[in-house]
Short mmCIF file of C-alpha atoms in Angstrom, two decimals:
data_model
loop_
_atom_site.label_atom_id
_atom_site.label_comp_id
_atom_site.label_asym_id
_atom_site.label_seq_id
_atom_site.Cartn_x
_atom_site.Cartn_y
_atom_site.Cartn_z
CA MET A 1 25.03 -5.64 7.70
CA PRO A 2 23.87 -2.18 6.49
CA SER A 3 21.77 -2.21 3.45
CA PRO A 4 22.61 0.07 0.35
CA LEU A 5 19.18 1.84 1.19
CA SER A 6 20.29 2.43 4.87
CA GLU A 7 23.71 3.62 3.50
CA ALA A 8 22.19 5.92 1.20
CA ALA A 9 19.96 7.68 3.83
CA ARG A 10 23.17 7.89 6.10
CA ALA A 11 25.08 9.40 3.30
CA ALA A 12 22.20 12.05 2.37
CA TYR A 13 21.74 12.96 5.98
CA SER A 14 25.50 13.32 6.61
CA LYS A 15 25.71 15.87 3.13
CA ALA A 16 22.75 17.80 4.21
CA PHE A 17 23.24 18.38 7.78
CA GLY A 18 27.30 17.85 8.34
CA LEU A 19 26.69 15.11 11.13
CA GLU A 20 26.32 11.47 11.58
CA PRO A 21 22.74 10.36 12.00
CA THR A 22 21.83 8.77 15.49
CA VAL A 23 18.72 7.24 14.53
CA LEU A 24 17.69 5.11 11.46
CA ALA A 25 14.12 3.48 10.72
CA GLN A 26 12.77 1.45 7.77
CA ALA A 27 9.51 0.30 6.53
CA PRO A 28 8.69 -2.00 3.48
CA GLY A 29 6.61 -1.43 0.60
CA ARG A 30 3.60 -3.72 -0.19
CA VAL A 31 1.79 -5.81 -2.74
CA GLU A 32 -1.83 -6.68 -2.50
CA LEU A 33 -2.20 -10.20 -3.63
CA LEU A 34 -6.22 -10.09 -3.21
CA GLY A 35 -8.67 -7.67 -2.16
CA ASN A 36 -8.62 -4.73 -4.64
CA HIS A 37 -10.55 -1.69 -3.05
CA THR A 38 -12.05 -3.74 -0.45
CA ASP A 39 -10.42 -2.01 2.62
CA TYR A 40 -12.36 1.05 2.76
CA ASN A 41 -15.68 -1.05 2.31
CA GLY A 42 -15.04 -2.98 5.32
CA GLY A 43 -13.83 -5.99 3.18
CA LEU A 44 -11.27 -8.62 3.32
CA VAL A 45 -7.55 -8.05 1.85
CA LEU A 46 -4.59 -10.47 1.33
CA ALA A 47 -1.32 -8.54 1.03
CA THR A 48 2.32 -8.92 1.75
CA ALA A 49 4.95 -6.55 2.58
CA ILE A 50 8.09 -6.70 0.06
CA ASP A 51 11.80 -6.00 0.09
CA ARG A 52 11.53 -2.66 -1.38
CA GLY A 53 11.17 0.25 1.10
CA THR A 54 11.84 3.57 2.65
CA VAL A 55 14.93 4.11 5.18
CA ILE A 56 14.94 7.69 7.36
CA ALA A 57 17.97 8.41 9.05
CA GLY A 58 18.43 11.53 11.26
CA ARG A 59 18.15 12.98 14.82
CA SER A 60 16.42 15.09 17.34
CA ILE A 61 17.14 18.87 17.63
CA PRO A 62 15.88 21.34 20.08
CA GLU A 63 14.35 23.69 17.54
CA ARG A 64 10.54 22.90 17.21
CA GLU A 65 10.83 22.22 13.27
CA GLY A 66 11.18 19.62 10.80
CA GLN A 67 14.01 19.76 8.38
CA VAL A 68 13.87 17.15 5.84
CA ARG A 69 15.64 16.06 2.68
CA SER A 70 14.90 13.25 0.41
CA THR A 71 16.98 11.59 -2.18
CA GLY A 72 14.08 11.26 -4.62
CA PHE A 73 13.37 14.93 -4.76
CA PRO A 74 15.59 18.04 -5.37
CA ASP A 75 14.14 20.45 -2.92
CA PRO A 76 14.62 20.55 0.73
CA ASP A 77 11.58 20.81 3.07
CA ARG A 78 11.49 22.76 6.30
CA PHE A 79 8.53 23.52 8.44
CA ASP A 80 7.19 24.59 11.87
CA LEU A 81 5.98 21.73 13.89
CA GLU A 82 3.01 24.00 15.45
CA ALA A 83 1.94 25.54 12.37
CA LEU A 84 1.48 22.63 9.67
CA GLU A 85 -0.04 23.54 6.11
CA THR A 86 -1.88 21.11 4.14
CA ASP A 87 -0.53 22.79 0.94
CA ALA A 88 2.91 21.79 1.42
CA PRO A 89 4.85 21.91 -1.96
CA GLY A 90 5.36 18.15 -3.45
CA ALA A 91 3.28 15.19 -2.32
CA TRP A 92 6.12 13.79 0.03
CA GLY A 93 5.97 16.97 1.79
CA ARG A 94 2.57 16.65 2.61
CA TYR A 95 2.79 13.02 3.78
CA VAL A 96 5.82 13.95 6.12
CA ARG A 97 3.59 16.78 7.73
CA GLY A 98 0.65 14.47 7.89
CA VAL A 99 2.68 11.94 9.86
CA VAL A 100 3.75 14.76 12.33
CA TRP A 101 -0.03 16.05 12.52
CA THR A 102 -1.46 12.55 13.33
CA LEU A 103 1.21 11.62 15.78
CA ARG A 104 0.66 15.24 17.55
CA GLU A 105 -3.27 14.57 17.28
CA ALA A 106 -2.68 11.32 19.13
CA HIS A 107 -0.12 12.23 21.77
CA GLY A 108 0.22 16.24 22.00
CA PRO A 109 2.87 18.56 21.28
CA PHE A 110 6.30 17.28 20.28
CA GLN A 111 8.93 17.66 22.75
CA GLY A 112 11.64 18.78 19.97
CA GLY A 113 11.96 18.71 16.47
CA PHE A 114 13.98 16.73 13.86
CA GLN A 115 16.36 16.34 11.04
CA ALA A 116 15.96 13.52 8.71
CA ALA A 117 17.15 12.15 5.19
CA ILE A 118 14.71 10.01 3.16
CA ALA A 119 16.02 7.37 1.03
CA GLY A 120 13.71 4.77 -0.81
CA ASP A 121 13.35 2.39 -3.74
CA VAL A 122 9.70 1.63 -3.79
CA PRO A 123 8.47 2.91 -7.18
CA LEU A 124 6.48 6.23 -6.52
CA GLY A 125 2.55 6.09 -7.83
CA ALA A 126 2.90 2.40 -8.87
CA GLY A 127 0.57 0.93 -6.36
CA LEU A 128 3.13 -0.28 -4.21
CA SER A 129 2.21 2.04 -1.00
CA SER A 130 5.32 4.17 -1.27
CA SER A 131 3.37 6.78 0.64
CA ALA A 132 2.32 4.10 3.52
CA SER A 133 6.11 3.07 3.48
CA LEU A 134 7.25 6.73 3.96
CA GLN A 135 4.61 7.31 6.67
CA ALA A 136 5.50 4.24 8.73
CA ALA A 137 9.41 4.88 8.43
CA LEU A 138 8.96 8.39 9.60
CA ALA A 139 6.47 7.38 12.52
CA LEU A 140 9.12 4.74 13.63
CA PHE A 141 11.98 7.48 13.36
CA LEU A 142 9.91 9.91 15.33
CA LEU A 143 9.18 7.23 18.01
CA GLN A 144 12.82 6.20 18.22
CA ALA A 145 14.17 9.84 18.38
CA GLY A 146 12.16 10.56 21.34
CA VAL A 147 10.48 13.62 20.03
CA THR A 148 6.82 12.31 20.58
CA GLY A 149 7.40 11.38 24.14
CA GLN A 150 6.10 8.14 23.31
CA THR A 151 7.87 4.44 23.20
CA ALA A 152 9.03 2.85 19.98
CA ASP A 153 8.64 -0.52 21.45
CA LEU A 154 5.42 -1.84 19.55
CA ASP A 155 3.63 -4.87 19.98
CA ASP A 156 0.95 -5.76 17.50
CA PRO A 157 -1.91 -3.77 19.34
CA ALA A 158 0.43 -0.76 19.33
CA ARG A 159 1.15 -1.32 15.61
CA MET A 160 -2.66 -1.50 14.89
CA ALA A 161 -3.40 1.82 16.94
CA LEU A 162 -0.33 3.30 14.92
CA ALA A 163 -1.83 2.01 11.39
CA LYS A 164 -5.02 3.65 12.08
CA ARG A 165 -3.36 6.85 13.06
CA LEU A 166 -1.38 7.06 9.89
CA GLN A 167 -4.39 6.31 7.72
CA ARG A 168 -6.30 9.20 9.64
CA GLY A 169 -3.18 11.18 8.60
CA GLU A 170 -3.37 10.18 5.13
CA ASN A 171 -7.43 10.58 5.12
CA GLU A 172 -7.73 14.08 6.98
CA PHE A 173 -4.46 15.76 6.26
CA VAL A 174 -3.24 14.57 2.76
CA GLY A 175 -6.71 14.25 1.51
CA VAL A 176 -6.61 10.60 0.09
CA GLN A 177 -9.63 8.54 1.34
CA SER A 178 -7.74 5.40 1.56
CA GLY A 179 -8.57 2.33 3.60
CA LEU A 180 -6.26 0.70 6.14
CA LEU A 181 -4.54 -1.85 3.76
CA ASP A 182 -1.52 0.05 3.00
CA GLN A 183 -0.57 1.16 6.60
CA PHE A 184 -1.49 -2.14 8.14
CA SER A 185 0.71 -3.99 5.63
CA VAL A 186 3.79 -2.02 6.04
CA LEU A 187 3.60 -2.33 9.78
CA PHE A 188 2.63 -6.02 10.14
CA GLY A 189 4.68 -7.89 7.49
CA ARG A 190 6.84 -10.68 8.11
CA ALA A 191 9.53 -12.45 6.02
CA GLY A 192 7.88 -15.42 3.81
CA MET A 193 4.44 -14.47 5.17
CA ALA A 194 1.28 -13.16 3.75
CA LEU A 195 -1.05 -10.96 5.71
CA SER A 196 -4.98 -11.36 5.74
CA LEU A 197 -7.08 -8.64 7.20
CA ASP A 198 -10.75 -8.29 8.14
CA CYS A 199 -11.19 -4.55 7.71
CA ARG A 200 -14.53 -4.62 9.40
CA SER A 201 -13.46 -6.46 12.77
CA LEU A 202 -9.61 -5.80 12.31
CA GLU A 203 -8.82 -9.47 12.57
CA TYR A 204 -5.77 -10.83 10.85
CA GLU A 205 -3.70 -13.82 10.38
CA ARG A 206 -0.23 -14.13 9.09
CA LEU A 207 0.09 -17.04 6.48
CA SER A 208 2.90 -18.81 4.96
CA LEU A 209 3.54 -18.24 1.41
CA GLY A 210 5.06 -21.66 1.42
CA SER A 211 8.52 -23.57 1.31
CA PRO A 212 9.80 -22.58 -0.98
CA PRO A 213 7.32 -19.86 -1.84
CA PRO A 214 6.57 -18.86 -5.41
CA ALA A 215 8.10 -15.72 -6.52
CA ILE A 216 6.32 -12.42 -6.43
CA VAL A 217 7.28 -10.20 -9.41
CA ILE A 218 6.10 -6.66 -9.69
CA CYS A 219 6.19 -5.34 -13.07
CA ASP A 220 5.94 -1.58 -13.47
CA SER A 221 4.38 -0.23 -16.53
CA LYS A 222 6.51 3.01 -16.03
CA THR A 223 3.28 5.19 -16.20
CA SER A 224 1.77 6.85 -13.12
CA ARG A 225 -1.04 8.45 -11.55
CA ARG A 226 -1.81 10.63 -8.60
CA LEU A 227 -4.33 9.34 -6.02
CA ALA A 228 -5.52 12.65 -5.22
CA ASP A 229 -6.53 13.51 -8.60
CA GLY A 230 -9.83 12.30 -7.92
CA MET A 231 -10.43 8.76 -9.25
CA TYR A 232 -9.68 7.10 -6.11
CA ASN A 233 -12.09 9.23 -3.89
CA GLN A 234 -14.52 8.81 -6.94
CA ARG A 235 -14.70 5.06 -6.52
CA ARG A 236 -15.11 5.32 -3.01
CA ALA A 237 -17.96 7.80 -3.51
CA GLU A 238 -19.64 5.38 -5.88
CA CYS A 239 -19.34 2.64 -3.38
CA GLU A 240 -20.92 4.75 -0.45
CA ARG A 241 -23.98 5.47 -2.76
CA VAL A 242 -24.61 1.91 -2.96
CA VAL A 243 -24.25 1.62 0.86
CA ALA A 244 -26.76 4.60 1.09
CA PHE A 245 -29.24 2.68 -0.98
CA PHE A 246 -29.06 -0.34 1.47
CA GLN A 247 -29.17 1.69 4.44
CA ALA A 248 -32.43 3.45 3.34
CA LYS A 249 -33.81 -0.35 2.67
CA ARG A 250 -32.49 -2.00 5.95
CA GLY A 251 -31.63 0.82 7.97
CA PRO A 252 -28.21 2.43 9.11
CA GLU A 253 -27.65 0.06 11.85
CA ALA A 254 -27.74 -3.04 9.62
CA VAL A 255 -25.62 -1.62 6.82
CA THR A 256 -22.55 0.23 7.65
CA TRP A 257 -20.05 -0.91 5.11
CA LEU A 258 -20.68 -2.29 1.44
CA ARG A 259 -19.08 -5.48 2.97
CA ASP A 260 -22.64 -5.92 5.16
CA VAL A 261 -24.48 -6.51 1.85
CA THR A 262 -24.66 -9.90 0.25
CA LEU A 263 -24.23 -10.63 -3.30
CA GLU A 264 -27.69 -12.04 -3.36
CA GLU A 265 -29.13 -8.81 -1.77
CA LEU A 266 -27.32 -7.02 -4.55
CA GLN A 267 -28.67 -9.03 -7.26
CA ASP A 268 -32.22 -8.82 -5.89
CA ALA A 269 -31.65 -4.84 -6.08
CA TRP A 270 -29.88 -4.82 -9.27
CA SER A 271 -32.57 -3.17 -11.55
CA ARG A 272 -33.22 -0.27 -8.90
CA LEU A 273 -29.39 0.47 -8.48
CA ASP A 274 -27.69 3.22 -10.85
CA THR A 275 -25.66 1.13 -13.51
CA VAL A 276 -22.25 2.36 -12.14
CA GLY A 277 -22.85 1.57 -8.61
CA ARG A 278 -24.14 -1.75 -9.18
CA ILE A 279 -21.14 -3.26 -10.76
CA ARG A 280 -18.69 -1.25 -8.48
CA ALA A 281 -20.34 -3.22 -5.76
CA ARG A 282 -20.50 -6.45 -7.68
CA HIS A 283 -16.52 -6.11 -7.85
CA VAL A 284 -16.13 -5.45 -4.05
CA LEU A 285 -18.31 -8.52 -3.07
CA SER A 286 -17.00 -10.71 -5.28
CA GLU A 287 -13.55 -9.85 -4.43
CA ASN A 288 -14.35 -10.65 -0.55
CA GLU A 289 -15.00 -13.96 -1.66
CA ARG A 290 -11.80 -14.22 -3.81
CA VAL A 291 -9.98 -13.10 -0.55
CA ARG A 292 -11.61 -16.27 1.56
CA GLN A 293 -10.80 -18.55 -1.23
CA GLY A 294 -7.12 -17.09 -1.50
CA VAL A 295 -6.67 -17.76 2.57
CA GLU A 296 -7.81 -21.41 1.92
CA ALA A 297 -5.37 -21.88 -0.90
CA LEU A 298 -2.56 -20.45 1.15
CA ARG A 299 -3.48 -22.84 3.98
CA ALA A 300 -3.55 -25.82 1.76
CA GLY A 301 -0.19 -24.82 -0.01
CA ASP A 302 -1.89 -24.40 -3.50
CA SER A 303 0.08 -21.64 -5.30
CA ALA A 304 -1.76 -22.37 -8.52
CA ARG A 305 -5.11 -21.80 -7.02
CA LEU A 306 -4.01 -18.58 -5.56
CA GLY A 307 -2.59 -17.65 -8.79
CA HIS A 308 -5.85 -18.17 -10.58
CA LEU A 309 -7.75 -16.16 -8.02
CA MET A 310 -5.40 -13.36 -8.65
CA SER A 311 -6.20 -13.36 -12.45
CA ASP A 312 -9.99 -13.40 -11.42
CA SER A 313 -9.43 -10.33 -9.54
CA HIS A 314 -7.84 -8.45 -12.14
CA ALA A 315 -10.55 -9.27 -14.74
CA SER A 316 -13.05 -8.05 -12.13
CA SER A 317 -11.05 -4.85 -11.48
CA ARG A 318 -10.86 -4.26 -15.15
CA ASP A 319 -14.48 -4.95 -16.13
CA ASP A 320 -16.46 -4.15 -13.20
CA PHE A 321 -14.19 -1.60 -11.24
CA ALA A 322 -12.72 0.01 -14.61
CA ASN A 323 -9.47 0.78 -12.80
CA SER A 324 -7.22 -1.08 -15.22
CA SER A 325 -5.37 0.76 -18.34
CA SER A 326 -4.17 -0.09 -21.61
CA TYR A 327 -0.69 -0.44 -20.14
CA LEU A 328 -1.66 -2.64 -17.38
CA GLU A 329 -3.58 -4.86 -19.67
CA THR A 330 -0.46 -5.07 -22.05
CA LEU A 331 1.36 -6.05 -18.89
CA ILE A 332 -0.88 -8.56 -18.01
CA GLU A 333 -1.12 -10.12 -21.58
CA SER A 334 2.81 -10.07 -21.44
CA ALA A 335 2.99 -12.11 -18.22
CA GLU A 336 0.52 -14.56 -19.53
CA GLU A 337 2.76 -15.44 -22.29
CA ALA A 338 5.80 -15.73 -20.04
CA PRO A 339 7.16 -18.93 -18.51
CA GLY A 340 6.07 -19.95 -15.10
CA TYR A 341 3.17 -17.62 -14.71
CA LEU A 342 0.65 -18.62 -12.03
CA GLY A 343 -1.59 -15.42 -12.19
CA GLY A 344 -1.31 -11.79 -11.75
CA LYS A 345 -3.56 -8.46 -11.33
CA LEU A 346 -2.83 -4.78 -11.15
CA SER A 347 -1.78 -3.48 -7.72
CA GLY A 348 -3.21 -1.00 -5.49
CA ALA A 349 -5.57 1.75 -6.62
CA GLY A 350 -5.16 1.04 -10.37
CA TRP A 351 -5.26 3.09 -13.40
CA ALA A 352 -1.45 2.73 -13.94
CA GLY A 353 1.62 1.73 -11.90
CA CYS A 354 2.34 -2.07 -11.48
CA THR A 355 1.04 -5.48 -11.79
CA VAL A 356 1.82 -8.21 -9.32
CA ASN A 357 2.48 -11.63 -10.61
CA LEU A 358 2.59 -14.83 -8.84
CA VAL A 359 5.71 -16.99 -10.61
CA GLU A 360 7.08 -20.30 -10.26
CA ALA A 361 10.16 -19.56 -8.38
CA THR A 362 12.56 -21.42 -10.53
CA LYS A 363 11.21 -19.55 -13.54
CA ALA A 364 11.34 -16.11 -12.29
CA ASP A 365 14.20 -14.77 -13.96
CA ASP A 366 12.90 -16.10 -17.30
CA PHE A 367 9.24 -14.64 -16.69
CA ALA A 368 11.07 -11.29 -16.31
CA ALA A 369 12.97 -11.25 -19.32
CA ALA A 370 9.88 -12.61 -21.28
CA VAL A 371 7.82 -9.69 -19.64
CA ARG A 372 10.52 -6.99 -20.48
CA HIS A 373 10.51 -8.29 -24.29
CA HIS A 374 6.78 -8.36 -24.89
CA TYR A 375 6.04 -5.14 -23.06
CA THR A 376 8.89 -3.19 -24.60
CA ARG A 377 7.97 -4.44 -28.22
CA ARG A 378 4.45 -3.35 -27.82
CA THR A 379 4.68 -0.19 -25.98
CA ALA A 380 8.15 1.12 -26.90
CA ILE A 381 8.62 1.26 -23.03
CA VAL A 382 10.98 -0.83 -21.11
CA PRO A 383 9.11 -1.80 -17.93
CA ASP A 384 11.12 -2.30 -14.66
CA VAL A 385 10.56 -6.07 -13.19
CA HIS A 386 11.17 -6.69 -9.66
CA ILE A 387 11.43 -10.11 -8.30
CA CYS A 388 10.58 -9.65 -4.68
CA HIS A 389 10.19 -11.70 -1.38
CA ALA A 390 7.80 -11.07 1.38
CA ALA A 391 9.69 -8.87 4.13
CA ALA A 392 9.44 -7.84 7.69
CA GLY A 393 7.49 -4.89 8.60
CA ALA A 394 8.50 -1.41 9.89
CA SER A 395 11.22 -1.39 12.44
CA GLY A 396 14.22 0.45 13.86
CA LEU A 397 17.58 -0.19 12.31
#
């Protein structure tokens, strides 16, 4: 049965181009359960795709250009596939071009152009990977439309290769120095499953969230930030300074990532590291251990333990990585007072956006109502609260 989102994409395409679409593709958003800012440090992450996402409807055209509409933005976008510019107006346009660029870099010139309409229900700038959802949906759309000359039949190795290509597009074309977590999660998701990923070895595992699983409740602070404004890249640079210190001490062959440093080594070098870098590193290294423990909690079916680890992760993000905000703290405090709460944390890059909360499934509605009440009373902002489920990864429709 068509979803409201796919119907919205179909309708937007027909309105914009006067035709029925011949190709549809979708990709979910994602929430990070554990592993905050660990991915670009070669660390461990635990995430799940969610049933909020992006659908793209359209068709191939003979002209070598992209013609794109988005239901979320008023202005259409049109560009030459052979003359891509990084300073495209609006973030969504940069991401569209970035996908075209990275697929072209991998596979060569496109065999034609495309028309597409985009519809999505992932909150923008909220730490739920709306950008990776757009990237993956567009990549699947382009593969299915046949303009890349490559197959759209993706097994897991092909999905990993695509995730790395999309990460490259975000890093090199868009200019956001993200890790692999977002693209991996939206491509590898499965209903009812969490995903663990070792970002150094790229080994991964799908883990059941339980039967029945706890609810994943996403609370949107209704505040936003832009990744490209420098804060995300600044944190990455702070981590890289610590890596450089240990490379000078142990050699570049021994230390490629912050992951290659142990907590014991960090403690031994504490007084010789700058005061900012050492606490950033402490967060990353302790977060890797929380991911290990979170995987064991899932294997044991211990949702309460996973919730405690998520709350510990949030405290570390707030105190050592300094990527929380007063609004996110108010959301967490509101959640702590709500029924059924097992644990929660900020989601994604931080500084604004959403928290992700693990909640007893039978109390999810009461939890959502309580958070809305407490947060609105304290901030005069009505938060969006989404009761979500783990969802399948990107696919054609």
